Amino acid sequence: MNIEIIGFIAATITTAAYLPQVYKIWKTKKTDGVSLIMYIVMFCGISLWLYYSLVINRPSLIVANSVTLIVVSMIIFFKIRFK
């Protein structure tokens, strides 16, 4: 099995883990239990992972980190917007 396929599967599962939080915030418009600091730190870490992915040219990491960065950005936006 191509190792890149395993990377895409892992990336899909990991990125999907954030979606229930986005959905819950979107539906309830409440972010009381969401830590802004935690998601800012995640944003910074994922940004660095994306940079690293681009440097080593790994498609699975590039896609995963790009999508995860968008999802985490949405959570940060919602946290600020629905305060």
PDB file of C-alpha atoms in Angstrom:
ATOM      1  CA  MET A   1       0.000   0.000   0.000  1.00  0.00           C
ATOM      2  CA  ASN A   2       1.257   3.465  -0.877  1.00  0.00           C
ATOM      3  CA  ILE A   3       2.274   5.339   2.279  1.00  0.00           C
ATOM      4  CA  GLU A   4       0.649   8.517   0.905  1.00  0.00           C
ATOM      5  CA  ILE A   5      -2.746   6.757   1.006  1.00  0.00           C
ATOM      6  CA  ILE A   6      -2.266   6.056   4.703  1.00  0.00           C
ATOM      7  CA  GLY A   7      -1.388   9.739   5.118  1.00  0.00           C
ATOM      8  CA  PHE A   8      -4.612  10.824   3.410  1.00  0.00           C
ATOM      9  CA  ILE A   9      -6.682   8.455   5.562  1.00  0.00           C
ATOM     10  CA  ALA A  10      -5.012   9.694   8.755  1.00  0.00           C
ATOM     11  CA  ALA A  11      -5.436  13.303   7.635  1.00  0.00           C
ATOM     12  CA  THR A  12      -9.127  12.814   6.915  1.00  0.00           C
ATOM     13  CA  ILE A  13      -9.799  11.254  10.310  1.00  0.00           C
ATOM     14  CA  THR A  14      -7.774  13.867  12.202  1.00  0.00           C
ATOM     15  CA  THR A  15      -9.351  16.804  10.386  1.00  0.00           C
ATOM     16  CA  ALA A  16     -12.846  15.363  10.791  1.00  0.00           C
ATOM     17  CA  ALA A  17     -12.340  15.409  14.567  1.00  0.00           C
ATOM     18  CA  TYR A  18     -12.830  19.201  14.538  1.00  0.00           C
ATOM     19  CA  LEU A  19     -16.091  19.155  12.592  1.00  0.00           C
ATOM     20  CA  PRO A  20     -18.466  18.303  15.477  1.00  0.00           C
ATOM     21  CA  GLN A  21     -17.207  21.385  17.343  1.00  0.00           C
ATOM     22  CA  VAL A  22     -17.742  23.609  14.300  1.00  0.00           C
ATOM     23  CA  TYR A  23     -21.238  22.184  13.789  1.00  0.00           C
ATOM     24  CA  LYS A  24     -22.208  22.642  17.440  1.00  0.00           C
ATOM     25  CA  ILE A  25     -21.026  26.260  17.503  1.00  0.00           C
ATOM     26  CA  TRP A  26     -22.738  26.972  14.180  1.00  0.00           C
ATOM     27  CA  LYS A  27     -26.071  25.598  15.406  1.00  0.00           C
ATOM     28  CA  THR A  28     -26.072  27.002  18.960  1.00  0.00           C
ATOM     29  CA  LYS A  29     -24.111  30.228  18.364  1.00  0.00           C
ATOM     30  CA  LYS A  30     -22.518  29.568  21.781  1.00  0.00           C
ATOM     31  CA  THR A  31     -18.811  29.189  22.504  1.00  0.00           C
ATOM     32  CA  ASP A  32     -18.788  29.175  26.305  1.00  0.00           C
ATOM     33  CA  GLY A  33     -16.781  25.956  26.658  1.00  0.00           C
ATOM     34  CA  VAL A  34     -14.346  26.687  23.830  1.00  0.00           C
ATOM     35  CA  SER A  35     -10.832  27.826  24.741  1.00  0.00           C
ATOM     36  CA  LEU A  36      -9.679  30.644  22.460  1.00  0.00           C
ATOM     37  CA  ILE A  37      -6.053  30.271  23.598  1.00  0.00           C
ATOM     38  CA  MET A  38      -6.048  26.561  22.756  1.00  0.00           C
ATOM     39  CA  TYR A  39      -7.299  27.177  19.232  1.00  0.00           C
ATOM     40  CA  ILE A  40      -4.841  30.046  18.681  1.00  0.00           C
ATOM     41  CA  VAL A  41      -2.004  27.721  19.706  1.00  0.00           C
ATOM     42  CA  MET A  42      -3.436  25.034  17.386  1.00  0.00           C
ATOM     43  CA  PHE A  43      -3.597  27.592  14.564  1.00  0.00           C
ATOM     44  CA  CYS A  44       0.087  28.433  15.052  1.00  0.00           C
ATOM     45  CA  GLY A  45       1.089  24.770  15.199  1.00  0.00           C
ATOM     46  CA  ILE A  46      -0.934  23.819  12.135  1.00  0.00           C
ATOM     47  CA  SER A  47       0.495  26.805  10.243  1.00  0.00           C
ATOM     48  CA  LEU A  48       3.994  25.515  10.950  1.00  0.00           C
ATOM     49  CA  TRP A  49       2.972  21.986   9.915  1.00  0.00           C
ATOM     50  CA  LEU A  50       1.608  23.420   6.661  1.00  0.00           C
ATOM     51  CA  TYR A  51       4.864  25.254   6.000  1.00  0.00           C
ATOM     52  CA  TYR A  52       6.815  22.063   6.715  1.00  0.00           C
ATOM     53  CA  SER A  53       4.481  20.086   4.423  1.00  0.00           C
ATOM     54  CA  LEU A  54       5.092  22.539   1.601  1.00  0.00           C
ATOM     55  CA  VAL A  55       8.867  22.420   2.093  1.00  0.00           C
ATOM     56  CA  ILE A  56       8.988  18.603   1.964  1.00  0.00           C
ATOM     57  CA  ASN A  57       6.256  18.505  -0.712  1.00  0.00           C
ATOM     58  CA  ARG A  58       3.969  15.915   0.906  1.00  0.00           C
ATOM     59  CA  PRO A  59       0.492  16.125  -0.665  1.00  0.00           C
ATOM     60  CA  SER A  60      -1.276  14.326   2.190  1.00  0.00           C
ATOM     61  CA  LEU A  61       0.173  16.711   4.760  1.00  0.00           C
ATOM     62  CA  ILE A  62      -0.455  19.770   2.597  1.00  0.00           C
ATOM     63  CA  VAL A  63      -4.129  18.909   2.113  1.00  0.00           C
ATOM     64  CA  ALA A  64      -4.663  17.885   5.734  1.00  0.00           C
ATOM     65  CA  ASN A  65      -3.032  20.938   7.230  1.00  0.00           C
ATOM     66  CA  SER A  66      -4.708  23.314   4.776  1.00  0.00           C
ATOM     67  CA  VAL A  67      -8.176  21.975   5.558  1.00  0.00           C
ATOM     68  CA  THR A  68      -7.493  21.781   9.295  1.00  0.00           C
ATOM     69  CA  LEU A  69      -6.218  25.361   9.264  1.00  0.00           C
ATOM     70  CA  ILE A  70      -9.487  26.485   7.671  1.00  0.00           C
ATOM     71  CA  VAL A  71     -11.580  24.559  10.214  1.00  0.00           C
ATOM     72  CA  VAL A  72      -9.576  25.864  13.188  1.00  0.00           C
ATOM     73  CA  SER A  73      -9.827  29.388  11.749  1.00  0.00           C
ATOM     74  CA  MET A  74     -13.607  28.979  11.652  1.00  0.00           C
ATOM     75  CA  ILE A  75     -13.656  27.982  15.321  1.00  0.00           C
ATOM     76  CA  ILE A  76     -11.526  31.019  16.240  1.00  0.00           C
ATOM     77  CA  PHE A  77     -13.804  33.278  14.178  1.00  0.00           C
ATOM     78  CA  PHE A  78     -16.921  31.829  15.832  1.00  0.00           C
ATOM     79  CA  LYS A  79     -15.374  32.194  19.291  1.00  0.00           C
ATOM     80  CA  ILE A  80     -14.738  35.893  18.672  1.00  0.00           C
ATOM     81  CA  ARG A  81     -18.021  36.508  16.819  1.00  0.00           C
ATOM     82  CA  PHE A  82     -20.375  34.739  19.238  1.00  0.00           C
ATOM     83  CA  LYS A  83     -18.808  36.006  22.469  1.00  0.00           C
TER      84      LYS A  83
END
